[in-house]
């Protein structure tokens, strides 16, 4: 195999030898170290192969001894050169293609970013661009680890950056820092976050300002962080003992309260709706920067009321946008619907429920839901109020501002 | 004189257990089926046609008879023959 490959590199010549006593040439070639192979006799001649390097010597032997040597075929790399010269354009084109492919694939054409929530994508991409990674940047013009470090240095909200190059696509993966939540450490009250009625109160630290059954409004102090020391009825106090001064602390505790949520929904008894009639027109348009050509379909839209669906592909070029658009124009007709009372109630109730869920921020238990029809039977619109009652912890900490009034 | 040297060589080869084809310059023929033949230690071609190939050896010659005989490779002391081989004869 290796020998054949070397032969191909050097070039092989197939010859035809004519004359009497052909064995003589073979023996002479043998003694002079000319390697010949594939020797086959046909009639009075013999065909064989010789390396192009040994051809001259063989020709000399043949001429000296009165034989006729004729070249019948050439193969191998040196003879390929002549073909290559004839088809120079093809080979140069091939080379240009391979070079262009290599060059084009050594730039970054796409950038994808993942992992960021709070840090804006633009700021990460522009920071990367400042350090040499942008669309169209050559892959060899930057060092990945250096850019990673530079981005980390510039954007302090990030804790990890990884640049991953896949072909012409760059993936930037980032991990953001998680900052600890702001904890109030100084003196504070526990205040109500919602209106409600106190159901249960558990004081861990501080002084309760409300008791069970109290109606509270949003912002009311539930557990006070200002404590007025009280005299214990069990410890004997000295007559002349001074009253202890009130002190501040961080109030802690839980206050469970009955809280109401309300949601509102309505439904028109007589509604007009646009629906698709099922008739449609298909159009195919060829888009060029200068004009649009209709390849298929009529020019006019055709329907008084319609909706369009557009699909297609666009190519951006320096001249403008080229593309093919496929338009589907679907006819719409108006249809009036009259809901029965029970249907209208159901629709309005659903809407009220959605509204309620959006307000309370949690899933609603439909069994605990109370609905009330607000509208009169003669009204064209049916209105519904949905209300829900829950018991939840409404106490939140609020810092006590000191120093303003001296307290 | 020649015979004595040959006798001595043979005795040495026997004693030292060296392959005889190396010491005595004897031909070595390998045949694969009836289609391929390798010959080592030859001394050139005497006659070649599609039906008969005669190869010179250090003593005598080898005659190969068959059909469509073709010399696949020819080296200074090696050769490879292909074709339909019918008979191989050693002749003096």
Coordinates of C-alpha atoms in Angstrom, one line a residue:
Chain A
X1 CA 0.0 0.0 0.0
X2 CA 2.7 2.4 1.0
X3 CA 4.8 1.4 -2.0
X4 CA 1.8 2.1 -4.3
X5 CA 1.4 5.5 -2.7
X6 CA 5.0 6.4 -3.3
X7 CA 4.7 5.1 -6.9
X8 CA 1.8 7.4 -7.4
X9 CA 3.8 10.3 -6.0
X10 CA 6.7 9.6 -8.4
X11 CA 4.5 8.8 -11.4
X12 CA 4.0 5.5 -13.2
X13 CA 4.6 5.0 -16.9
X14 CA 3.0 2.1 -18.8
X15 CA 5.2 1.0 -21.7
X16 CA 4.9 -1.4 -24.6
X17 CA 8.1 -3.2 -25.7
X18 CA 8.5 -4.7 -29.1
X19 CA 11.2 -6.9 -30.6
X20 CA 12.5 -10.4 -30.4
X21 CA 13.9 -11.9 -27.2
X22 CA 12.2 -9.5 -24.9
X23 CA 13.5 -11.4 -21.9
X24 CA 16.9 -9.7 -22.5
X25 CA 15.5 -6.3 -21.7
X26 CA 13.9 -7.6 -18.5
X27 CA 17.1 -9.2 -17.3
X28 CA 19.1 -6.0 -18.2
X29 CA 16.6 -3.9 -16.3
X30 CA 16.8 -6.3 -13.4
X31 CA 20.6 -6.1 -13.3
X32 CA 20.5 -2.3 -13.4
X33 CA 18.0 -2.1 -10.6
X34 CA 15.1 -0.8 -12.6
X35 CA 12.0 -2.0 -10.9
X36 CA 9.3 -3.2 -13.4
X37 CA 6.0 -4.8 -12.6
X38 CA 2.7 -6.0 -14.1
X39 CA 4.6 -7.7 -17.0
X40 CA 2.1 -9.2 -19.5
X41 CA 2.8 -10.6 -22.9
X42 CA 0.4 -10.1 -25.8
X43 CA 1.3 -11.4 -29.2
X44 CA 4.9 -10.3 -30.0
X45 CA 5.0 -7.4 -27.5
X46 CA 5.0 -7.1 -23.8
X47 CA 3.4 -4.5 -21.6
X48 CA 4.7 -3.5 -18.2
X49 CA 4.9 -0.6 -15.8
X50 CA 8.0 1.3 -14.7
X51 CA 8.5 4.3 -12.4
X52 CA 9.0 7.5 -14.2
X53 CA 12.4 7.9 -12.5
X54 CA 13.6 4.6 -14.2
X55 CA 12.1 5.3 -17.6
X56 CA 15.1 7.0 -19.1
X57 CA 17.5 4.2 -18.2
X58 CA 15.0 1.6 -19.6
X59 CA 14.7 3.6 -22.8
X60 CA 18.5 3.6 -23.1
X61 CA 18.6 -0.2 -22.7
X62 CA 15.9 -0.7 -25.3
X63 CA 17.6 1.7 -27.8
X64 CA 21.0 0.1 -27.4
X65 CA 19.6 -3.4 -28.1
X66 CA 17.3 -2.5 -31.0
X67 CA 14.0 -2.7 -29.2
X68 CA 11.1 -0.4 -29.7
X69 CA 9.8 1.2 -26.5
X70 CA 6.5 3.0 -26.6
X71 CA 4.7 4.8 -23.8
X72 CA 1.1 3.8 -23.6
X73 CA 0.0 5.4 -20.4
X74 CA 0.9 7.8 -17.6
X75 CA -0.5 8.1 -14.2
X76 CA 0.4 9.6 -10.8
X77 CA 0.9 13.1 -9.4
X78 CA 3.4 14.5 -12.0
X79 CA 1.0 13.8 -14.8
X80 CA -1.8 15.3 -12.9
X81 CA 0.0 18.6 -13.0
X82 CA -0.8 19.0 -16.7
X83 CA -4.5 18.3 -16.1
X84 CA -4.4 20.9 -13.3
X85 CA -2.9 23.5 -15.7
X86 CA -5.7 23.0 -18.1
X87 CA -8.4 23.3 -15.3
X88 CA -6.7 26.1 -13.4
X89 CA -9.9 28.0 -12.9
X90 CA -11.6 25.1 -11.3
X91 CA -8.8 24.4 -8.8
X92 CA -8.3 28.1 -7.9
X93 CA -12.1 28.3 -7.4
X94 CA -12.0 25.3 -5.1
X95 CA -9.1 26.8 -3.1
X96 CA -10.9 30.2 -2.8
X97 CA -14.0 28.4 -1.6
X98 CA -12.1 26.5 1.1
X99 CA -10.2 29.6 2.2
X100 CA -13.4 31.7 2.3
X101 CA -15.2 29.0 4.3
X102 CA -12.3 28.9 6.8
X103 CA -12.1 32.6 7.0
X104 CA -15.8 33.1 7.5
X105 CA -15.9 30.5 10.2
X106 CA -13.2 32.1 12.1
X107 CA -15.4 35.1 13.1
X108 CA -18.1 35.3 15.6
X109 CA -21.5 35.9 13.9
X110 CA -23.9 35.2 16.7
X111 CA -23.9 36.0 20.3
X112 CA -26.3 34.3 22.8
X113 CA -26.6 35.3 26.4
X114 CA -28.1 33.2 29.2
X115 CA -28.4 33.3 32.9
X116 CA -29.0 37.0 33.6
X117 CA -32.2 38.2 35.4
X118 CA -31.4 41.6 36.9
X119 CA -28.4 42.6 34.9
X120 CA -29.4 43.9 31.5
X121 CA -28.4 41.9 28.5
X122 CA -27.3 45.0 26.7
X123 CA -24.8 46.0 29.4
X124 CA -23.2 42.5 29.4
X125 CA -23.0 42.5 25.6
X126 CA -21.6 46.0 25.4
X127 CA -19.0 45.2 28.1
X128 CA -18.0 42.2 26.2
X129 CA -17.7 44.3 23.1
X130 CA -15.5 46.8 24.9
X131 CA -13.1 43.9 25.5
X132 CA -13.1 42.8 21.9
X133 CA -16.0 40.3 21.7
X134 CA -18.7 41.5 19.3
X135 CA -20.5 40.3 16.2
X136 CA -17.8 40.1 13.5
X137 CA -14.9 39.8 15.9
X138 CA -12.2 37.4 14.8
X139 CA -11.8 34.4 17.1
X140 CA -8.1 34.8 17.4
X141 CA -8.3 38.5 18.4
X142 CA -9.2 37.9 22.0
X143 CA -8.5 35.5 24.8
X144 CA -11.5 33.9 26.3
X145 CA -10.2 33.8 29.9
X146 CA -9.1 37.4 29.8
X147 CA -12.5 38.6 28.5
X148 CA -14.2 36.6 31.1
X149 CA -12.1 38.2 33.9
X150 CA -12.6 41.7 32.4
X151 CA -16.4 41.2 32.3
X152 CA -16.4 40.0 35.9
X153 CA -14.3 43.0 36.9
X154 CA -16.5 45.5 35.1
X155 CA -19.9 44.2 36.2
X156 CA -19.9 43.7 39.9
X157 CA -23.3 42.1 40.0
X158 CA -21.9 39.0 38.3
X159 CA -20.2 36.2 40.0
X160 CA -19.4 33.9 37.1
X161 CA -19.0 34.4 33.3
X162 CA -18.2 31.7 30.8
X163 CA -17.6 32.3 27.1
X164 CA -18.3 29.2 25.0
X165 CA -17.5 29.3 21.3
X166 CA -19.4 26.8 19.1
X167 CA -18.5 27.3 15.5
X168 CA -19.5 30.9 14.7
X169 CA -21.8 31.2 17.7
X170 CA -20.7 32.5 21.1
X171 CA -22.6 31.6 24.2
X172 CA -22.1 33.9 27.1
X173 CA -23.3 32.2 30.3
X174 CA -23.5 34.3 33.4
X175 CA -24.4 33.7 37.0
X176 CA -25.6 36.7 39.1
X177 CA -24.6 37.4 42.6
X178 CA -27.4 36.8 45.2
X179 CA -27.4 39.6 47.8
X180 CA -28.7 38.9 51.3
X181 CA -32.1 40.4 52.0
X182 CA -32.2 43.6 54.0
X183 CA -32.8 42.7 57.6
X184 CA -33.9 45.2 60.1
X185 CA -31.6 45.0 63.1
X186 CA -32.5 48.2 64.9
X187 CA -35.6 48.8 66.9
X188 CA -38.8 48.3 65.1
X189 CA -42.6 47.9 65.4
X190 CA -44.6 45.1 63.9
X191 CA -47.3 46.8 61.8
X192 CA -50.3 45.6 59.8
X193 CA -49.8 45.1 56.1
X194 CA -53.6 44.8 55.4
X195 CA -56.9 45.8 56.9
X196 CA -58.6 43.1 59.0
X197 CA -59.8 41.8 62.3
X198 CA -57.2 40.3 64.7
X199 CA -57.8 36.6 65.3
X200 CA -54.7 35.6 67.2
X201 CA -51.7 37.4 68.5
X202 CA -48.4 35.9 69.6
X203 CA -45.8 38.3 71.0
X204 CA -42.2 37.1 71.1
X205 CA -40.6 40.4 71.9
X206 CA -42.2 43.8 72.5
X207 CA -45.5 45.0 73.7
X208 CA -48.9 44.1 72.1
X209 CA -50.9 47.1 71.0
X210 CA -53.9 45.2 69.9
X211 CA -56.0 42.4 71.2
X212 CA -58.1 39.7 69.7
X213 CA -61.2 41.0 68.0
X214 CA -59.8 44.4 67.3
X215 CA -60.4 45.9 63.9
X216 CA -57.2 47.1 62.4
X217 CA -56.3 49.2 59.4
X218 CA -53.3 49.0 57.2
X219 CA -50.3 50.6 58.9
X220 CA -51.5 50.2 62.5
X221 CA -48.9 49.2 65.1
X222 CA -49.7 45.7 66.2
X223 CA -46.7 45.0 68.5
X224 CA -44.9 48.0 69.7
X225 CA -41.1 48.2 69.8
X226 CA -41.3 50.9 72.6
X227 CA -41.7 49.1 75.9
X228 CA -42.9 50.9 79.0
X229 CA -41.7 48.8 82.0
X230 CA -44.6 47.9 84.2
X231 CA -44.5 47.3 87.9
X232 CA -44.8 43.7 88.8
X233 CA -47.6 43.2 91.3
X234 CA -45.7 40.3 92.9
X235 CA -42.5 42.1 93.7
X236 CA -42.5 44.5 96.5
X237 CA -41.5 48.0 95.2
X238 CA -39.8 50.6 97.2
X239 CA -41.9 53.6 97.8
X240 CA -39.3 56.0 96.5
X241 CA -38.2 53.9 93.6
X242 CA -38.0 55.9 90.4
X243 CA -40.1 55.0 87.5
X244 CA -38.0 53.2 84.9
X245 CA -37.7 54.9 81.5
X246 CA -39.2 53.3 78.4
X247 CA -36.8 51.5 76.1
X248 CA -36.7 50.5 72.4
X249 CA -36.3 47.0 71.1
X250 CA -36.9 45.0 67.9
X251 CA -40.5 43.7 68.2
X252 CA -41.1 40.2 67.1
X253 CA -44.3 38.2 66.9
X254 CA -47.1 36.9 64.8
X255 CA -50.5 38.4 64.3
X256 CA -53.1 36.4 62.5
X257 CA -56.0 38.4 61.2
X258 CA -59.2 37.8 59.2
X259 CA -58.6 39.5 55.9
X260 CA -61.1 40.1 53.0
X261 CA -60.4 40.2 49.3
X262 CA -62.8 41.3 46.7
X263 CA -62.9 40.8 43.0
X264 CA -65.2 42.2 40.4
X265 CA -66.4 40.8 37.1
X266 CA -69.0 41.6 34.5
X267 CA -70.5 40.2 31.4
X268 CA -72.6 41.9 28.7
X269 CA -75.8 40.0 28.0
X270 CA -75.7 40.9 24.4
X271 CA -72.2 40.8 22.9
X272 CA -70.8 41.2 19.5
X273 CA -68.0 39.0 18.5
X274 CA -65.9 38.7 15.3
X275 CA -65.5 35.2 14.1
X276 CA -63.8 33.6 11.1
X277 CA -66.1 32.7 8.3
X278 CA -63.7 30.1 6.9
X279 CA -63.2 31.8 3.6
X280 CA -59.6 32.8 2.9
X281 CA -57.3 34.2 0.2
X282 CA -53.7 33.0 -0.2
X283 CA -51.1 35.3 -1.6
X284 CA -47.4 34.9 -2.2
X285 CA -45.3 38.1 -2.5
X286 CA -41.8 38.6 -3.6
X287 CA -40.3 41.5 -1.7
X288 CA -37.4 43.5 -3.1
X289 CA -36.1 46.9 -2.0
X290 CA -37.6 48.6 -5.0
X291 CA -41.0 46.9 -5.5
X292 CA -43.2 44.1 -4.3
X293 CA -44.3 41.5 -6.8
X294 CA -47.3 39.3 -6.5
X295 CA -46.3 35.7 -7.4
X296 CA -49.7 34.1 -6.6
X297 CA -53.1 35.5 -5.8
X298 CA -55.1 38.6 -6.7
X299 CA -54.1 42.2 -5.9
X300 CA -57.2 43.3 -3.9
X301 CA -57.8 42.2 -0.3
X302 CA -61.4 41.1 -1.1
X303 CA -63.1 41.1 2.3
X304 CA -64.6 44.1 4.2
X305 CA -63.3 42.6 7.5
X306 CA -60.3 40.4 7.6
X307 CA -57.3 39.3 9.5
X308 CA -53.9 38.5 8.0
X309 CA -51.3 35.9 8.8
X310 CA -47.9 36.5 7.5
X311 CA -45.1 34.0 7.2
X312 CA -42.0 34.1 5.2
X313 CA -38.3 34.7 5.1
X314 CA -36.2 37.8 4.7
X315 CA -32.6 38.3 3.9
X316 CA -30.9 41.5 4.8
X317 CA -28.4 42.8 2.2
X318 CA -26.6 46.1 1.8
X319 CA -29.1 46.9 -1.0
X320 CA -32.2 46.4 1.2
X321 CA -34.4 43.5 2.2
X322 CA -35.2 40.6 -0.1
X323 CA -37.7 38.0 0.8
X324 CA -40.7 35.9 0.1
X325 CA -43.9 36.6 2.1
X326 CA -46.8 34.2 2.3
X327 CA -50.1 36.0 3.2
X328 CA -53.2 34.3 4.3
X329 CA -56.2 36.7 4.5
X330 CA -59.0 35.2 6.4
X331 CA -62.5 36.7 6.3
X332 CA -64.1 37.7 9.5
X333 CA -67.8 38.3 10.2
X334 CA -69.5 39.8 13.1
X335 CA -71.8 37.6 15.2
X336 CA -73.9 38.8 18.0
X337 CA -74.3 36.5 20.9
X338 CA -77.0 36.6 23.6
X339 CA -76.1 34.9 26.8
X340 CA -78.7 33.4 29.1
X341 CA -78.6 34.6 32.6
X342 CA -76.9 31.5 34.0
X343 CA -74.2 31.7 31.3
X344 CA -73.6 35.4 32.0
X345 CA -73.3 34.7 35.7
X346 CA -70.8 32.0 35.0
X347 CA -68.7 34.2 32.8
X348 CA -68.8 37.2 35.1
X349 CA -68.0 34.9 38.1
X350 CA -64.9 33.6 36.2
X351 CA -63.8 37.1 35.6
X352 CA -64.4 38.1 39.2
X353 CA -62.4 35.1 40.3
X354 CA -59.4 36.0 38.1
X355 CA -59.5 39.5 39.4
X356 CA -59.6 38.2 42.9
X357 CA -56.7 35.9 42.3
X358 CA -54.6 38.7 40.8
X359 CA -55.4 40.9 43.9
X360 CA -54.7 38.3 46.6
X361 CA -51.7 36.8 44.8
X362 CA -52.7 33.2 45.6
X363 CA -54.9 30.5 44.4
X364 CA -58.5 30.8 45.5
X365 CA -60.5 28.0 47.1
X366 CA -63.8 28.2 45.3
X367 CA -65.7 26.8 48.2
X368 CA -64.7 29.7 50.4
X369 CA -65.8 32.1 47.8
X370 CA -68.9 34.3 48.2
X371 CA -70.4 35.8 45.1
X372 CA -73.0 38.5 44.9
X373 CA -74.9 39.8 41.9
X374 CA -74.7 43.6 41.9
X375 CA -76.8 44.4 38.8
X376 CA -80.5 44.4 38.4
X377 CA -82.1 41.8 36.1
X378 CA -83.1 44.6 33.6
X379 CA -79.5 45.8 33.3
X380 CA -77.7 45.1 30.0
X381 CA -74.6 44.2 31.9
X382 CA -74.4 41.6 34.6
X383 CA -72.0 42.5 37.4
X384 CA -70.7 40.2 40.0
X385 CA -68.7 40.8 43.2
X386 CA -66.7 37.9 44.6
X387 CA -65.3 38.0 48.1
X388 CA -63.1 35.7 50.0
X389 CA -62.1 35.6 53.6
X390 CA -58.8 34.2 54.8
X391 CA -56.8 34.2 58.0
X392 CA -53.2 35.1 57.5
X393 CA -50.2 36.6 59.2
X394 CA -50.3 40.3 58.5
X395 CA -47.5 41.6 60.7
X396 CA -44.5 43.2 59.1
X397 CA -41.5 44.9 60.7
X398 CA -41.1 48.6 60.3
X399 CA -38.1 50.4 61.7
X400 CA -38.7 53.1 64.4
X401 CA -37.3 56.4 63.3
X402 CA -35.4 57.8 66.2
X403 CA -33.9 61.2 66.7
X404 CA -36.7 63.2 65.1
X405 CA -38.6 64.1 68.2
X406 CA -36.0 62.9 70.6
X407 CA -37.6 59.5 71.2
Chain B
X1 CA 36.3 -28.5 -5.9
X2 CA 32.8 -27.0 -6.3
X3 CA 31.2 -30.2 -5.0
X4 CA 33.4 -30.2 -2.0
X5 CA 32.5 -26.7 -1.1
X6 CA 28.8 -27.5 -1.5
X7 CA 29.2 -30.5 0.8
X8 CA 31.0 -28.4 3.4
X9 CA 28.4 -25.7 3.2
X10 CA 25.6 -28.2 3.7
X11 CA 27.3 -29.8 6.6
X12 CA 27.8 -26.4 8.2
X13 CA 24.1 -25.5 7.6
X14 CA 23.1 -28.8 9.2
X15 CA 25.4 -28.3 12.2
X16 CA 24.4 -24.7 12.8
X17 CA 20.7 -25.3 12.0
X18 CA 20.7 -22.4 9.5
X19 CA 18.0 -22.5 6.7
X20 CA 19.6 -24.0 3.6
X21 CA 18.2 -21.5 1.2
X22 CA 20.3 -18.8 2.8
X23 CA 23.6 -20.7 3.0
X24 CA 23.4 -22.6 -0.3
X25 CA 21.7 -19.9 -2.3
X26 CA 18.8 -22.3 -3.1
X27 CA 15.6 -21.0 -4.7
X28 CA 12.5 -20.8 -2.5
X29 CA 9.1 -21.2 -4.1
X30 CA 5.8 -20.3 -2.4
X31 CA 2.6 -21.2 -4.3
X32 CA -0.8 -20.0 -3.2
X33 CA -3.5 -22.2 -4.8
X34 CA -2.9 -22.4 -8.5
X35 CA -3.0 -18.7 -9.2
X36 CA 0.0 -17.1 -7.4
X37 CA 3.6 -18.0 -7.1
X38 CA 6.5 -16.3 -5.3
X39 CA 10.1 -17.2 -6.2
X40 CA 13.1 -16.1 -4.2
X41 CA 16.8 -16.4 -5.3
X42 CA 16.3 -16.4 -9.0
X43 CA 18.9 -15.4 -11.6
X44 CA 16.8 -13.8 -14.4
X45 CA 14.3 -14.8 -16.9
X46 CA 15.2 -17.2 -19.7
X47 CA 11.9 -17.3 -21.5
X48 CA 8.5 -15.7 -21.0
X49 CA 5.3 -16.3 -22.8
X50 CA 1.6 -16.6 -21.7
X51 CA 1.9 -20.4 -21.5
X52 CA 5.5 -20.9 -20.3
X53 CA 7.9 -19.1 -18.0
X54 CA 11.4 -20.3 -17.5
X55 CA 13.5 -18.8 -14.8
X56 CA 17.2 -19.2 -14.3
X57 CA 18.4 -20.5 -10.9
X58 CA 21.8 -20.8 -9.3
X59 CA 21.7 -24.4 -10.5
X60 CA 19.5 -25.3 -13.4
X61 CA 16.2 -23.6 -14.0
X62 CA 12.6 -23.6 -13.1
X63 CA 9.9 -24.1 -15.7
X64 CA 6.3 -22.9 -14.9
X65 CA 3.6 -24.0 -17.3
X66 CA 0.1 -22.6 -17.3
X67 CA -2.2 -20.1 -18.9
X68 CA -2.3 -16.3 -18.9
X69 CA 1.0 -16.1 -17.0
X70 CA 1.9 -12.6 -15.8
X71 CA 4.8 -11.3 -13.9
X72 CA 3.3 -9.2 -11.2
X73 CA 6.7 -7.9 -9.8
X74 CA 10.3 -8.4 -10.8
X75 CA 13.1 -7.6 -8.4
X76 CA 16.8 -8.5 -8.4
X77 CA 16.2 -11.9 -6.6
X78 CA 12.5 -12.0 -6.1
X79 CA 9.6 -12.4 -8.4
X80 CA 5.9 -12.8 -8.2
X81 CA 3.9 -14.7 -10.9
X82 CA 0.1 -14.9 -11.3
X83 CA -2.1 -16.8 -13.7
X84 CA -3.4 -20.3 -13.9
X85 CA -0.4 -22.5 -13.0
X86 CA -0.5 -26.1 -14.2
X87 CA 3.0 -27.5 -13.5
X88 CA 6.3 -26.5 -12.0
X89 CA 9.4 -28.4 -13.1
X90 CA 13.1 -28.2 -12.0
X91 CA 15.4 -28.8 -14.9
X92 CA 19.1 -29.0 -15.1

